[in-house]
GROMACS .gro file of C-alpha atoms in nm:
model
  447
    1MET     CA    1  -2.903   1.509   2.562
    2PRO     CA    2  -2.883   1.390   2.197
    3VAL     CA    3  -2.597   1.147   2.129
    4THR     CA    4  -2.482   1.023   1.792
    5GLY     CA    5  -2.190   0.843   1.632
    6TRP     CA    6  -1.927   1.003   1.411
    7GLY     CA    7  -2.149   0.945   1.107
    8ARG     CA    8  -2.413   1.174   1.263
    9THR     CA    9  -2.698   0.939   1.183
   10ALA     CA   10  -2.955   0.770   1.409
   11PRO     CA   11  -2.925   1.013   1.707
   12THR     CA   12  -3.091   0.921   2.038
   13SER     CA   13  -3.118   1.097   2.373
   14ALA     CA   14  -2.942   0.974   2.686
   15TYR     CA   15  -2.827   1.092   3.028
   16LEU     CA   16  -2.463   1.192   2.991
   17VAL     CA   17  -2.244   1.118   3.294
   18ARG     CA   18  -1.879   1.227   3.312
   19PRO     CA   19  -1.710   1.047   3.602
   20ARG     CA   20  -1.382   1.188   3.730
   21SER     CA   21  -1.274   0.895   3.947
   22TYR     CA   22  -1.308   0.519   3.957
   23GLU     CA   23  -1.543   0.559   4.252
   24GLU     CA   24  -1.773   0.779   4.044
   25VAL     CA   25  -1.774   0.516   3.768
   26VAL     CA   26  -1.877   0.250   4.020
   27ALA     CA   27  -2.152   0.475   4.155
   28ALA     CA   28  -2.280   0.549   3.806
   29ILE     CA   29  -2.300   0.181   3.717
   30ARG     CA   30  -2.485   0.106   4.040
   31GLU     CA   31  -2.739   0.370   3.938
   32CYS     CA   32  -2.768   0.202   3.598
   33ALA     CA   33  -2.846  -0.129   3.772
   34VAL     CA   34  -3.151   0.009   3.958
   35PRO     CA   35  -3.468  -0.169   3.833
   36GLY     CA   36  -3.652   0.037   3.574
   37ARG     CA   37  -3.340   0.212   3.448
   38ARG     CA   38  -3.224   0.155   3.091
   39GLY     CA   39  -2.867   0.063   3.174
   40GLY     CA   40  -2.549   0.235   3.067
   41ILE     CA   41  -2.264   0.220   2.819
   42ALA     CA   42  -1.913   0.365   2.825
   43ARG     CA   43  -1.811   0.618   2.560
   44GLY     CA   44  -1.475   0.759   2.462
   45LEU     CA   45  -1.413   1.031   2.204
   46GLY     CA   46  -1.717   0.946   1.994
   47ARG     CA   47  -1.535   0.813   1.685
   48ALA     CA   48  -1.744   0.497   1.648
   49TYR     CA   49  -1.941   0.571   1.333
   50GLY     CA   50  -2.264   0.396   1.430
   51ASP     CA   51  -2.473   0.349   1.745
   52ALA     CA   52  -2.237   0.143   1.963
   53ALA     CA   53  -2.181   0.426   2.215
   54GLN     CA   54  -2.543   0.546   2.231
   55ASN     CA   55  -2.810   0.435   2.479
   56ALA     CA   56  -3.158   0.575   2.420
   57GLY     CA   57  -3.323   0.670   2.749
   58GLY     CA   58  -3.035   0.534   2.955
   59ALA     CA   59  -2.693   0.654   3.067
   60VAL     CA   60  -2.382   0.717   2.858
   61LEU     CA   61  -2.059   0.738   3.058
   62ASP     CA   62  -1.810   0.980   2.905
   63MET     CA   63  -1.478   0.828   3.018
   64THR     CA   64  -1.248   1.095   2.880
   65ALA     CA   65  -1.186   1.264   3.217
   66LEU     CA   66  -1.011   0.945   3.334
   67ASN     CA   67  -0.701   0.996   3.124
   68ALA     CA   68  -0.395   0.941   3.343
   69ILE     CA   69  -0.081   0.762   3.227
   70HIS     CA   70   0.023   0.570   3.539
   71ALA     CA   71   0.347   0.399   3.443
   72ILE     CA   72   0.582   0.362   3.147
   73ASP     CA   73   0.850   0.094   3.126
   74ALA     CA   74   1.085   0.244   2.870
   75MET     CA   75   1.302  -0.067   2.871
   76SER     CA   76   1.038  -0.327   2.790
   77GLY     CA   77   0.805  -0.088   2.609
   78THR     CA   78   0.485  -0.115   2.810
   79VAL     CA   79   0.246   0.150   2.933
   80LEU     CA   80  -0.020   0.135   3.206
   81CYS     CA   81  -0.287   0.399   3.152
   82ASP     CA   82  -0.650   0.486   3.209
   83ALA     CA   83  -0.900   0.374   2.948
   84GLY     CA   84  -0.984   0.737   2.872
   85VAL     CA   85  -0.635   0.819   2.744
   86SER     CA   86  -0.633   0.890   2.371
   87LEU     CA   87  -0.389   0.743   2.122
   88HIS     CA   88  -0.296   1.104   2.042
   89ARG     CA   89  -0.183   1.156   2.402
   90LEU     CA   90   0.011   0.829   2.404
   91MET     CA   91   0.195   0.939   2.090
   92GLU     CA   92   0.283   1.274   2.247
   93VAL     CA   93   0.429   1.106   2.555
   94LEU     CA   94   0.581   0.788   2.412
   95LEU     CA   95   0.738   0.895   2.082
   96PRO     CA   96   1.016   1.098   2.252
   97LEU     CA   97   1.104   0.776   2.436
   98GLY     CA   98   1.129   0.576   2.113
   99TRP     CA   99   0.795   0.394   2.135
  100PHE     CA  100   0.480   0.402   1.923
  101VAL     CA  101   0.131   0.260   1.967
  102PRO     CA  102   0.116  -0.095   1.824
  103VAL     CA  103  -0.199  -0.032   1.617
  104THR     CA  104  -0.366   0.290   1.509
  105PRO     CA  105  -0.678   0.333   1.297
  106GLY     CA  106  -0.739   0.626   1.062
  107THR     CA  107  -0.773   0.864   1.357
  108ARG     CA  108  -0.557   0.906   1.666
  109TYR     CA  109  -0.854   1.053   1.855
  110VAL     CA  110  -0.976   0.725   1.999
  111THR     CA  111  -0.935   0.616   2.359
  112VAL     CA  112  -0.754   0.305   2.478
  113GLY     CA  113  -1.083   0.172   2.617
  114GLY     CA  114  -1.251   0.228   2.283
  115ALA     CA  115  -0.958   0.066   2.102
  116ILE     CA  116  -1.011  -0.250   2.308
  117GLY     CA  117  -1.391  -0.243   2.296
  118ALA     CA  118  -1.389  -0.216   1.915
  119ASP     CA  119  -1.064  -0.415   1.880
  120ILE     CA  120  -0.948  -0.158   1.630
  121HIS     CA  121  -0.724  -0.242   1.335
  122GLY     CA  122  -0.492  -0.035   1.121
  123LYS     CA  123  -0.278  -0.049   0.810
  124ASN     CA  124  -0.056  -0.309   0.975
  125HIS     CA  125  -0.309  -0.583   1.048
  126HIS     CA  126  -0.143  -0.823   0.805
  127VAL     CA  127   0.167  -0.798   1.028
  128SER     CA  128   0.053  -0.697   1.376
  129GLY     CA  129  -0.310  -0.800   1.412
  130SER     CA  130  -0.561  -0.584   1.594
  131PHE     CA  131  -0.519  -0.371   1.907
  132ALA     CA  132  -0.621  -0.629   2.167
  133ARG     CA  133  -0.337  -0.857   2.057
  134HIS     CA  134  -0.101  -0.606   2.221
  135VAL     CA  135  -0.299  -0.564   2.543
  136LEU     CA  136  -0.145  -0.759   2.831
  137ALA     CA  137  -0.425  -0.700   3.082
  138PHE     CA  138  -0.697  -0.455   3.177
  139GLU     CA  139  -0.915  -0.368   3.475
  140LEU     CA  140  -1.287  -0.413   3.408
  141LEU     CA  141  -1.581  -0.294   3.616
  142THR     CA  142  -1.849  -0.561   3.570
  143ALA     CA  143  -2.225  -0.551   3.628
  144ASP     CA  144  -2.195  -0.683   3.985
  145GLY     CA  145  -1.991  -0.377   4.084
  146GLU     CA  146  -1.663  -0.568   4.105
  147ILE     CA  147  -1.338  -0.448   3.946
  148ARG     CA  148  -1.162  -0.746   3.790
  149VAL     CA  149  -0.811  -0.777   3.654
  150VAL     CA  150  -0.861  -0.945   3.316
  151GLU     CA  151  -0.561  -1.108   3.149
  152ARG     CA  152  -0.530  -1.217   2.791
  153GLY     CA  153  -0.623  -1.580   2.734
  154SER     CA  154  -0.929  -1.564   2.957
  155GLU     CA  155  -1.290  -1.586   2.839
  156LEU     CA  156  -1.367  -1.242   2.975
  157PHE     CA  157  -1.075  -1.094   2.780
  158ASP     CA  158  -1.198  -1.253   2.457
  159ALA     CA  159  -1.555  -1.135   2.518
  160THR     CA  160  -1.441  -0.779   2.590
  161ALA     CA  161  -1.200  -0.745   2.295
  162GLY     CA  162  -1.441  -0.633   2.025
  163GLY     CA  163  -1.735  -0.666   2.264
  164MET     CA  164  -1.841  -0.302   2.213
  165GLY     CA  165  -1.844  -0.219   2.584
  166LEU     CA  166  -2.112  -0.474   2.670
  167THR     CA  167  -1.911  -0.678   2.923
  168GLY     CA  168  -1.830  -0.382   3.149
  169VAL     CA  169  -1.637  -0.057   3.177
  170ILE     CA  170  -1.264  -0.077   3.111
  171LEU     CA  171  -1.082   0.135   3.367
  172THR     CA  172  -0.712   0.079   3.294
  173ALA     CA  173  -0.505  -0.121   3.047
  174THR     CA  174  -0.146  -0.236   3.007
  175VAL     CA  175  -0.031  -0.219   2.646
  176GLN     CA  176   0.281  -0.350   2.472
  177LEU     CA  177   0.432  -0.085   2.243
  178GLN     CA  178   0.620  -0.078   1.911
  179PRO     CA  179   0.984   0.045   1.914
  180VAL     CA  180   1.076   0.316   1.660
  181GLN     CA  181   1.389   0.514   1.581
  182THR     CA  182   1.209   0.815   1.437
  183SER     CA  183   0.864   0.972   1.416
  184LEU     CA  184   0.873   0.959   1.036
  185LEU     CA  185   0.787   0.696   0.780
  186SER     CA  186   0.942   0.583   0.455
  187VAL     CA  187   0.655   0.555   0.210
  188ASP     CA  188   0.620   0.387  -0.131
  189THR     CA  189   0.332   0.486  -0.359
  190GLU     CA  190   0.212   0.333  -0.685
  191ARG     CA  191  -0.097   0.322  -0.900
  192ALA     CA  192  -0.297   0.007  -0.978
  193SER     CA  193  -0.492   0.018  -1.303
  194ASP     CA  194  -0.788  -0.193  -1.186
  195LEU     CA  195  -0.907  -0.420  -0.906
  196ASP     CA  196  -0.728  -0.732  -1.030
  197ASP     CA  197  -0.404  -0.538  -1.063
  198LEU     CA  198  -0.446  -0.409  -0.707
  199LEU     CA  199  -0.515  -0.751  -0.554
  200ALA     CA  200  -0.216  -0.899  -0.737
  201ARG     CA  201   0.018  -0.624  -0.613
  202LEU     CA  202  -0.102  -0.656  -0.255
  203THR     CA  203  -0.076  -1.035  -0.258
  204ALA     CA  204   0.275  -1.033  -0.401
  205THR     CA  205   0.438  -0.761  -0.194
  206ASP     CA  206   0.241  -0.681   0.123
  207HIS     CA  207   0.472  -0.893   0.338
  208ARG     CA  208   0.759  -0.654   0.267
  209HIS     CA  209   0.597  -0.363   0.451
  210ARG     CA  210   0.458  -0.309   0.799
  211TYR     CA  211   0.183  -0.076   0.678
  212SER     CA  212  -0.025  -0.105   0.363
  213VAL     CA  213  -0.347   0.052   0.233
  214ALA     CA  214  -0.508   0.129  -0.101
  215TRP     CA  215  -0.739   0.418  -0.183
  216ILE     CA  216  -0.987   0.283  -0.436
  217ASP     CA  217  -1.198   0.473  -0.689
  218LEU     CA  218  -1.545   0.322  -0.654
  219LEU     CA  219  -1.689   0.541  -0.928
  220ALA     CA  220  -1.452   0.399  -1.192
  221ARG     CA  221  -1.614   0.166  -1.444
  222GLY     CA  222  -1.532  -0.067  -1.730
  223THR     CA  223  -1.167  -0.164  -1.762
  224ALA     CA  224  -1.078   0.086  -1.486
  225LEU     CA  225  -1.308  -0.077  -1.229
  226GLY     CA  226  -1.135  -0.065  -0.892
  227ARG     CA  227  -0.840   0.149  -1.001
  228SER     CA  228  -0.643   0.245  -0.694
  229VAL     CA  229  -0.353   0.426  -0.536
  230LEU     CA  230  -0.151   0.185  -0.324
  231THR     CA  231   0.053   0.322  -0.034
  232ARG     CA  232   0.293   0.119   0.179
  233GLY     CA  233   0.515   0.238   0.461
  234ASP     CA  234   0.765   0.145   0.729
  235HIS     CA  235   0.905   0.336   1.024
  236ALA     CA  236   1.203   0.527   0.887
  237PRO     CA  237   1.540   0.442   1.044
  238LEU     CA  238   1.757   0.728   1.159
  239ASP     CA  239   2.003   0.695   0.872
  240ALA     CA  240   1.720   0.739   0.617
  241LEU     CA  241   1.644   1.094   0.733
  242PRO     CA  242   1.787   1.411   0.583
  243ALA     CA  243   2.038   1.588   0.806
  244ARG     CA  244   1.793   1.850   0.930
  245ALA     CA  245   1.539   1.591   1.044
  246ARG     CA  246   1.805   1.398   1.240
  247ARG     CA  247   1.835   1.684   1.488
  248ASN     CA  248   1.505   1.589   1.649
  249PRO     CA  249   1.410   1.253   1.495
  250LEU     CA  250   1.134   1.166   1.742
  251ALA     CA  251   0.946   1.497   1.724
  252PHE     CA  252   0.569   1.462   1.690
  253ARG     CA  253   0.419   1.770   1.527
  254PRO     CA  254   0.086   1.689   1.363
  255GLY     CA  255  -0.050   1.970   1.151
  256ARG     CA  256  -0.394   2.119   1.200
  257LEU     CA  257  -0.635   2.302   0.970
  258PRO     CA  258  -0.938   2.513   1.062
  259SER     CA  259  -1.250   2.318   1.158
  260ALA     CA  260  -1.506   2.231   0.896
  261PRO     CA  261  -1.797   2.480   0.915
  262SER     CA  262  -2.097   2.374   1.120
  263PHE     CA  263  -2.331   2.408   0.820
  264ILE     CA  264  -2.255   2.261   0.478
  265PRO     CA  265  -2.520   2.241   0.205
  266GLU     CA  266  -2.670   1.901   0.136
  267GLY     CA  267  -2.548   1.734  -0.181
  268LEU     CA  268  -2.203   1.896  -0.177
  269LEU     CA  269  -2.046   1.550  -0.204
  270GLY     CA  270  -2.249   1.421  -0.496
  271ARG     CA  271  -2.149   1.202  -0.787
  272THR     CA  272  -2.013   1.491  -0.993
  273SER     CA  273  -1.794   1.646  -0.724
  274VAL     CA  274  -1.669   1.312  -0.590
  275GLY     CA  275  -1.609   1.187  -0.945
  276LEU     CA  276  -1.395   1.493  -1.015
  277PHE     CA  277  -1.205   1.448  -0.687
  278ASN     CA  278  -1.142   1.080  -0.761
  279GLU     CA  279  -1.013   1.158  -1.110
  280LEU     CA  280  -0.775   1.423  -0.981
  281TRP     CA  281  -0.657   1.210  -0.690
  282TYR     CA  282  -0.577   0.916  -0.914
  283ARG     CA  283  -0.407   1.126  -1.181
  284LYS     CA  284  -0.188   1.320  -0.938
  285ALA     CA  285  -0.060   1.003  -0.769
  286PRO     CA  286   0.281   0.890  -0.894
  287ARG     CA  287   0.294   0.577  -1.107
  288SER     CA  288   0.572   0.462  -0.877
  289ARG     CA  289   0.757   0.647  -0.601
  290VAL     CA  290   0.985   0.487  -0.343
  291GLY     CA  291   1.115   0.605  -0.008
  292GLU     CA  292   0.929   0.933   0.040
  293ILE     CA  293   0.969   1.057   0.398
  294GLN     CA  294   0.635   1.149   0.556
  295ARG     CA  295   0.512   1.260   0.897
  296MET     CA  296   0.312   1.008   1.096
  297SER     CA  297   0.010   1.236   1.086
  298THR     CA  298   0.026   1.254   0.706
  299PHE     CA  299   0.054   0.879   0.661
  300PHE     CA  300  -0.178   0.755   0.935
  301HIS     CA  301  -0.424   1.034   1.012
  302PRO     CA  302  -0.464   1.284   0.726
  303LEU     CA  303  -0.824   1.368   0.821
  304ASP     CA  304  -0.731   1.452   1.180
  305GLY     CA  305  -0.583   1.773   1.046
  306LEU     CA  306  -0.940   1.889   0.972
  307PRO     CA  307  -1.138   1.892   1.299
  308HIS     CA  308  -1.504   1.794   1.264
  309TRP     CA  309  -1.447   1.670   0.910
  310ASN     CA  310  -1.763   1.461   0.947
  311ARG     CA  311  -1.961   1.783   0.889
  312ILE     CA  312  -1.867   1.787   0.521
  313TYR     CA  313  -2.153   1.544   0.452
  314GLY     CA  314  -2.414   1.795   0.568
  315ARG     CA  315  -2.685   1.754   0.828
  316SER     CA  316  -2.793   1.412   0.699
  317GLY     CA  317  -2.455   1.267   0.792
  318PHE     CA  318  -2.300   0.963   0.633
  319VAL     CA  319  -2.277   0.588   0.665
  320GLN     CA  320  -1.941   0.419   0.680
  321TYR     CA  321  -1.979   0.066   0.553
  322GLN     CA  322  -1.694  -0.178   0.615
  323PHE     CA  323  -1.685  -0.550   0.548
  324VAL     CA  324  -1.429  -0.827   0.519
  325ILE     CA  325  -1.438  -1.127   0.285
  326GLY     CA  326  -1.195  -1.416   0.318
  327TYR     CA  327  -0.917  -1.510   0.080
  328GLY     CA  328  -1.044  -1.734  -0.197
  329LYS     CA  329  -1.365  -1.529  -0.218
  330GLU     CA  330  -1.229  -1.265  -0.453
  331GLU     CA  331  -1.516  -1.311  -0.697
  332ALA     CA  332  -1.756  -1.196  -0.426
  333LEU     CA  333  -1.537  -0.891  -0.366
  334ARG     CA  334  -1.542  -0.812  -0.738
  335ARG     CA  335  -1.921  -0.842  -0.750
  336ILE     CA  336  -1.960  -0.602  -0.458
  337VAL     CA  337  -1.719  -0.347  -0.608
  338GLN     CA  338  -1.908  -0.377  -0.937
  339ARG     CA  339  -2.241  -0.321  -0.762
  340ILE     CA  340  -2.111  -0.013  -0.581
  341SER     CA  341  -1.975   0.124  -0.908
  342ASP     CA  342  -2.301   0.052  -1.092
  343ARG     CA  343  -2.495   0.221  -0.809
  344ARG     CA  344  -2.271   0.527  -0.848
  345CYS     CA  345  -2.212   0.563  -0.476
  346PRO     CA  346  -2.020   0.891  -0.430
  347SER     CA  347  -1.749   0.776  -0.190
  348PHE     CA  348  -1.417   0.957  -0.190
  349LEU     CA  349  -1.302   0.794   0.136
  350ALA     CA  350  -1.281   0.432   0.022
  351VAL     CA  351  -0.993   0.208   0.124
  352LEU     CA  352  -0.905  -0.157   0.072
  353LYS     CA  353  -0.661  -0.354   0.288
  354ARG     CA  354  -0.544  -0.708   0.352
  355PHE     CA  355  -0.606  -0.863   0.692
  356GLY     CA  356  -0.380  -1.121   0.850
  357ASP     CA  357  -0.478  -1.384   1.105
  358GLY     CA  358  -0.781  -1.301   1.316
  359ASP     CA  359  -0.754  -1.248   1.690
  360THR     CA  360  -0.920  -1.419   1.983
  361GLY     CA  361  -1.200  -1.168   2.047
  362TRP     CA  362  -1.537  -1.335   1.997
  363LEU     CA  363  -1.682  -1.030   1.822
  364SER     CA  364  -1.353  -0.902   1.683
  365PHE     CA  365  -1.404  -0.791   1.324
  366PRO     CA  366  -1.080  -0.881   1.139
  367MET     CA  367  -1.036  -1.222   0.978
  368PRO     CA  368  -0.791  -1.329   0.706
  369GLY     CA  369  -0.911  -1.165   0.387
  370TRP     CA  370  -0.988  -0.841   0.207
  371THR     CA  371  -1.156  -0.552   0.385
  372LEU     CA  372  -1.321  -0.259   0.209
  373ALA     CA  373  -1.443   0.054   0.389
  374LEU     CA  374  -1.636   0.333   0.222
  375ASP     CA  375  -1.820   0.649   0.327
  376ILE     CA  376  -2.159   0.711   0.168
  377PRO     CA  377  -2.382   1.019   0.218
  378ALA     CA  378  -2.680   0.905   0.425
  379ASN     CA  379  -2.927   1.089   0.202
  380LEU     CA  380  -2.845   0.879  -0.105
  381PRO     CA  381  -3.180   0.753  -0.243
  382GLU     CA  382  -3.271   0.395  -0.143
  383LEU     CA  383  -2.942   0.355   0.044
  384PRO     CA  384  -3.084   0.125   0.321
  385THR     CA  385  -3.212  -0.124   0.062
  386PHE     CA  386  -2.883  -0.118  -0.126
  387LEU     CA  387  -2.678  -0.180   0.190
  388ASP     CA  388  -2.911  -0.463   0.292
  389GLU     CA  389  -2.832  -0.625  -0.042
  390LEU     CA  390  -2.459  -0.584   0.019
  391ASP     CA  391  -2.502  -0.741   0.365
  392GLU     CA  392  -2.656  -1.044   0.199
  393GLU     CA  393  -2.361  -1.071  -0.041
  394VAL     CA  394  -2.112  -1.042   0.245
  395ALA     CA  395  -2.290  -1.301   0.460
  396ALA     CA  396  -2.322  -1.543   0.166
  397ALA     CA  397  -1.943  -1.519   0.120
  398ASP     CA  398  -1.887  -1.599   0.493
  399GLY     CA  399  -1.777  -1.242   0.553
  400ARG     CA  400  -1.882  -0.988   0.814
  401VAL     CA  401  -1.943  -0.618   0.870
  402TYR     CA  402  -1.767  -0.408   1.134
  403LEU     CA  403  -1.993  -0.343   1.433
  404ALA     CA  404  -1.804  -0.030   1.538
  405LYS     CA  405  -1.915   0.134   1.213
  406ASP     CA  406  -2.264  -0.009   1.193
  407SER     CA  407  -2.603   0.140   1.275
  408ARG     CA  408  -2.836  -0.057   1.047
  409LEU     CA  409  -2.742  -0.428   1.014
  410ARG     CA  410  -3.037  -0.669   1.043
  411PRO     CA  411  -2.998  -0.896   1.349
  412GLU     CA  412  -3.076  -1.218   1.161
  413LEU     CA  413  -2.747  -1.188   0.970
  414LEU     CA  414  -2.529  -1.145   1.277
  415SER     CA  415  -2.483  -1.512   1.371
  416ALA     CA  416  -2.372  -1.598   1.016
  417MET     CA  417  -2.113  -1.323   1.029
  418TYR     CA  418  -1.987  -1.387   1.384
  419PRO     CA  419  -1.974  -1.763   1.455
  420ARG     CA  420  -1.878  -1.711   1.822
  421LEU     CA  421  -2.185  -1.496   1.888
  422ASP     CA  422  -2.354  -1.762   2.103
  423LYS     CA  423  -2.050  -1.775   2.335
  424PHE     CA  424  -2.067  -1.398   2.373
  425ARG     CA  425  -2.438  -1.399   2.449
  426SER     CA  426  -2.395  -1.684   2.699
  427LEU     CA  427  -2.123  -1.502   2.891
  428ARG     CA  428  -2.329  -1.182   2.888
  429ALA     CA  429  -2.632  -1.365   3.026
  430ARG     CA  430  -2.420  -1.518   3.302
  431MET     CA  431  -2.231  -1.203   3.406
  432ASP     CA  432  -2.497  -0.940   3.338
  433PRO     CA  433  -2.840  -1.107   3.365
  434ARG     CA  434  -3.018  -0.771   3.416
  435GLN     CA  435  -2.839  -0.614   3.119
  436VAL     CA  436  -2.686  -0.328   3.312
  437PHE     CA  437  -2.466  -0.263   3.010
  438ARG     CA  438  -2.681  -0.170   2.714
  439SER     CA  439  -2.655   0.035   2.398
  440ASP     CA  440  -2.861   0.115   2.094
  441LEU     CA  441  -2.648  -0.140   1.908
  442SER     CA  442  -2.705  -0.413   2.168
  443ARG     CA  443  -3.082  -0.366   2.155
  444ARG     CA  444  -3.092  -0.354   1.776
  445LEU     CA  445  -2.881  -0.670   1.733
  446HIS     CA  446  -3.008  -0.854   2.043
  447LEU     CA  447  -2.664  -0.879   2.193
   0.00000   0.00000   0.00000
């Protein structure tokens, strides 16, 4: 059946397998290892934007049926669960107990296995690092059919964290959680007049908040280049809530809108419509507002309220491009923002964040620096050439692109972006010499 990433580009056909037990996972991987087969790759809820969870002509293992929560230690704040459990389900179960997931990306509809395989990051990376930093251990089915207990600090752990599923199939994981008093956040919002203003505000004050993100207007030009709306938040303590909210302070009630229609005309999100949206979004944002109480779903996952929101880009889909450039390389960041603005890329989902220290995963994306993510309609003329040029800029600045969102990076740039790539390839060759675990991404980038 056809399989694609969340961006709905570069679809390929694969055999979809949905195991319902560990034994069925083992059997499926043994089938993938038969000579002449094209291997297999695990897949969660399909929120990787690119081709990491696709496998043309081979098997794709849908792990979402393995979604049990096996044990919760409410005293120490740890959970043992299947890799197919979603962050949404963890929030439902754990928030009433006073615990929250340590890291969440812009959607809660990702699995724990996917969170480890992509080593996801969130608005709190400058404080908490990426997801794998909070994983104590996991069980991994490797190419030889063995199930190994992998603990942090080991080579196999570091190869798997951010390894895009290419070291094996994660079956279970033990995760350290974040204590919270309420399910609400105290949020500060302010406007930044341009890119320099934004970087200065983030540098000066990010350490005061657990969560921080800036929406950036990439169509703005001239003196307004990079104008932004900066949002910072912290888990609200009980005494910060109004009286009514204190009656059930740990309630988790995410809102939900009707699904986006299955057919949307091409070109709906063009320069004119996105330019108008960006203008309105910037103007309606407060110049400065402190201490607004928001739901978790509003602050962390606003797009989750619109199921299948990826359809709004039409049948051509969209590319999400995310890169990071280290501190001290701000001029390179400015050049890239200028190029995107000059190119008039119609992106209304563009965010800039600060990363803290990188983690131990060999292919983990975050590194200390500035990360910019933007959505671009895939049918934009000459988009592949333009993104290739941005790749060159990023690589020249010793930066990197995020593999979980990629479907078009040229393989010759990968080693410059990921200096521990040779270690990853060496371990893969040793543990999986027949390449039982394969994906469209692994073939494209020679992983």
